[in-house]
Amino acid sequence: MADFSETLSRYFSLYGPAPAFGGSTGSENKRQVQLFGGVALGAVCKVIYDAFTSAGNLGWKVFAVALIASLVVFPQLYYSGGLNRKKLTFAHWALAFQNGFFWSVALSELTKKLG
C-alpha cells in the first residue's frame, strides 16, 4: 500500500525542471503544483461561463465535479505532453487553465466514442 501511495503522490506532484537556487542557470526537479491553480481557475471559469450562456447551475456540486475531474486528468496531460521536461513557463500555466476549462468537452467526446 505504501508503494501505491508513493506513486500517487509522485503523479500529483508534477515534478519538472526549475532554476537551481533561484538562478537562471542550472536546473533541478521541483514540484510544479502551482499549475493546479491554473487548472482550478479554468474549471471555475467554465462553470461560470456555462451558467451565463445556458442558464446553468452555479451550485457547489457543479464546482466540485469540475475541480475533481480537471485536477485528476491534468497530471496525465502534464507528463504525456512532455511538460515535465521543460522549465516552467506561462505556457504551462495557460495549458493548465485550458485543461480546467475544457475538461467537460474532452469527457463528452470520450463518452461519445465509447458509446
mmCIF file of C-alpha atoms in Angstrom:
data_model
loop_
_atom_site.group_PDB
_atom_site.id
_atom_site.type_symbol
_atom_site.label_atom_id
_atom_site.label_comp_id
_atom_site.label_asym_id
_atom_site.label_seq_id
_atom_site.Cartn_x
_atom_site.Cartn_y
_atom_site.Cartn_z
ATOM 1 C CA MET A 1 0.000 0.000 0.000
ATOM 2 C CA ALA A 2 2.885 2.387 0.717
ATOM 3 C CA ASP A 3 4.178 1.873 -2.839
ATOM 4 C CA PHE A 4 0.786 2.880 -4.280
ATOM 5 C CA SER A 5 0.676 5.915 -2.019
ATOM 6 C CA GLU A 6 4.157 6.989 -3.134
ATOM 7 C CA THR A 7 3.267 6.510 -6.811
ATOM 8 C CA LEU A 8 0.078 8.531 -6.384
ATOM 9 C CA SER A 9 1.974 11.278 -4.584
ATOM 10 C CA ARG A 10 4.551 11.497 -7.383
ATOM 11 C CA TYR A 11 1.770 11.585 -10.010
ATOM 12 C CA PHE A 12 0.173 14.657 -8.459
ATOM 13 C CA SER A 13 3.484 16.368 -7.594
ATOM 14 C CA LEU A 14 4.124 17.463 -11.205
ATOM 15 C CA TYR A 15 7.908 17.288 -10.972
ATOM 16 C CA GLY A 16 9.725 19.373 -13.568
ATOM 17 C CA PRO A 17 12.898 21.404 -14.023
ATOM 18 C CA ALA A 18 13.268 24.736 -12.276
ATOM 19 C CA PRO A 19 16.288 27.030 -11.938
ATOM 20 C CA ALA A 20 18.610 25.832 -9.189
ATOM 21 C CA PHE A 21 18.892 28.172 -6.216
ATOM 22 C CA GLY A 22 16.624 30.710 -7.943
ATOM 23 C CA GLY A 23 19.235 31.462 -10.622
ATOM 24 C CA SER A 24 18.808 31.429 -14.369
ATOM 25 C CA THR A 25 21.347 28.676 -15.000
ATOM 26 C CA GLY A 26 21.268 25.071 -13.939
ATOM 27 C CA SER A 27 18.131 23.240 -13.040
ATOM 28 C CA GLU A 28 16.747 20.802 -10.556
ATOM 29 C CA ASN A 29 13.474 18.905 -10.388
ATOM 30 C CA LYS A 30 10.914 20.691 -8.253
ATOM 31 C CA ARG A 31 7.213 20.271 -7.723
ATOM 32 C CA GLN A 32 5.135 22.426 -10.036
ATOM 33 C CA VAL A 33 1.915 22.189 -8.014
ATOM 34 C CA GLN A 34 1.151 25.861 -8.663
ATOM 35 C CA LEU A 35 -0.124 24.661 -12.036
ATOM 36 C CA PHE A 36 -3.106 23.212 -10.203
ATOM 37 C CA GLY A 37 -4.110 26.827 -9.518
ATOM 38 C CA GLY A 38 -4.482 27.319 -13.267
ATOM 39 C CA VAL A 39 -6.494 24.116 -13.547
ATOM 40 C CA ALA A 40 -8.788 25.160 -10.697
ATOM 41 C CA LEU A 41 -9.271 28.658 -12.099
ATOM 42 C CA GLY A 42 -10.090 27.205 -15.529
ATOM 43 C CA ALA A 43 -12.658 24.819 -14.044
ATOM 44 C CA VAL A 44 -14.312 27.610 -12.052
ATOM 45 C CA CYS A 45 -14.386 29.913 -15.087
ATOM 46 C CA LYS A 46 -16.004 27.169 -17.177
ATOM 47 C CA VAL A 47 -18.789 26.661 -14.626
ATOM 48 C CA ILE A 48 -19.436 30.416 -14.518
ATOM 49 C CA TYR A 49 -19.318 30.643 -18.322
ATOM 50 C CA ASP A 50 -21.828 27.798 -18.667
ATOM 51 C CA ALA A 51 -24.129 29.451 -16.133
ATOM 52 C CA PHE A 52 -24.163 32.700 -18.107
ATOM 53 C CA THR A 53 -24.510 31.156 -21.567
ATOM 54 C CA SER A 54 -27.073 28.448 -20.900
ATOM 55 C CA ALA A 55 -28.692 29.342 -17.578
ATOM 56 C CA GLY A 56 -26.736 26.542 -15.897
ATOM 57 C CA ASN A 57 -26.483 25.833 -12.212
ATOM 58 C CA LEU A 58 -23.894 27.587 -10.025
ATOM 59 C CA GLY A 59 -24.231 25.208 -7.057
ATOM 60 C CA TRP A 60 -21.243 23.887 -5.142
ATOM 61 C CA LYS A 61 -21.738 20.387 -6.608
ATOM 62 C CA VAL A 62 -21.078 21.656 -10.126
ATOM 63 C CA PHE A 63 -17.893 23.366 -8.953
ATOM 64 C CA ALA A 64 -16.784 20.230 -7.078
ATOM 65 C CA VAL A 65 -17.249 17.958 -10.096
ATOM 66 C CA ALA A 66 -15.395 20.388 -12.369
ATOM 67 C CA LEU A 67 -12.480 20.698 -9.946
ATOM 68 C CA ILE A 68 -12.153 16.991 -9.260
ATOM 69 C CA ALA A 69 -12.365 15.953 -12.906
ATOM 70 C CA SER A 70 -9.869 18.507 -14.151
ATOM 71 C CA LEU A 71 -7.400 18.016 -11.284
ATOM 72 C CA VAL A 72 -7.339 14.264 -11.796
ATOM 73 C CA VAL A 73 -6.812 14.483 -15.561
ATOM 74 C CA PHE A 74 -4.202 17.261 -15.682
ATOM 75 C CA PRO A 75 -1.165 15.300 -14.418
ATOM 76 C CA GLN A 76 -1.565 12.797 -17.270
ATOM 77 C CA LEU A 77 -1.568 15.671 -19.767
ATOM 78 C CA TYR A 78 1.434 17.204 -17.993
ATOM 79 C CA TYR A 79 3.538 14.061 -18.260
ATOM 80 C CA SER A 80 2.367 12.742 -21.635
ATOM 81 C CA GLY A 81 2.793 16.190 -23.212
ATOM 82 C CA GLY A 82 6.410 16.333 -22.063
ATOM 83 C CA LEU A 83 5.846 19.402 -19.914
ATOM 84 C CA ASN A 84 7.872 17.789 -17.152
ATOM 85 C CA ARG A 85 10.991 18.021 -19.340
ATOM 86 C CA LYS A 86 10.860 21.790 -19.861
ATOM 87 C CA LYS A 87 11.288 24.682 -17.441
ATOM 88 C CA LEU A 88 8.057 26.138 -16.127
ATOM 89 C CA THR A 89 6.700 28.974 -18.271
ATOM 90 C CA PHE A 90 3.469 30.900 -18.639
ATOM 91 C CA ALA A 91 2.551 28.491 -21.456
ATOM 92 C CA HIS A 92 2.467 25.662 -18.897
ATOM 93 C CA TRP A 93 0.053 27.654 -16.762
ATOM 94 C CA ALA A 94 -2.104 28.530 -19.791
ATOM 95 C CA LEU A 95 -2.318 24.837 -20.693
ATOM 96 C CA ALA A 96 -3.341 24.072 -17.116
ATOM 97 C CA PHE A 97 -6.084 26.722 -17.324
ATOM 98 C CA GLN A 98 -7.254 25.322 -20.656
ATOM 99 C CA ASN A 99 -7.401 21.816 -19.200
ATOM 100 C CA GLY A 100 -9.601 23.073 -16.375
ATOM 101 C CA PHE A 101 -11.858 24.995 -18.741
ATOM 102 C CA PHE A 102 -12.359 22.247 -21.331
ATOM 103 C CA TRP A 103 -12.447 19.100 -19.169
ATOM 104 C CA SER A 104 -16.168 18.630 -19.885
ATOM 105 C CA VAL A 105 -15.640 18.803 -23.649
ATOM 106 C CA ALA A 106 -13.000 16.087 -23.501
ATOM 107 C CA LEU A 107 -15.211 13.951 -21.281
ATOM 108 C CA SER A 108 -18.235 14.267 -23.577
ATOM 109 C CA GLU A 109 -16.140 13.345 -26.629
ATOM 110 C CA LEU A 110 -14.779 10.338 -24.805
ATOM 111 C CA THR A 111 -18.255 9.127 -23.852
ATOM 112 C CA LYS A 112 -19.418 9.539 -27.483
ATOM 113 C CA LYS A 113 -16.550 7.368 -28.692
ATOM 114 C CA LEU A 114 -17.088 4.702 -26.035
ATOM 115 C CA GLY A 115 -20.837 4.598 -26.620
#
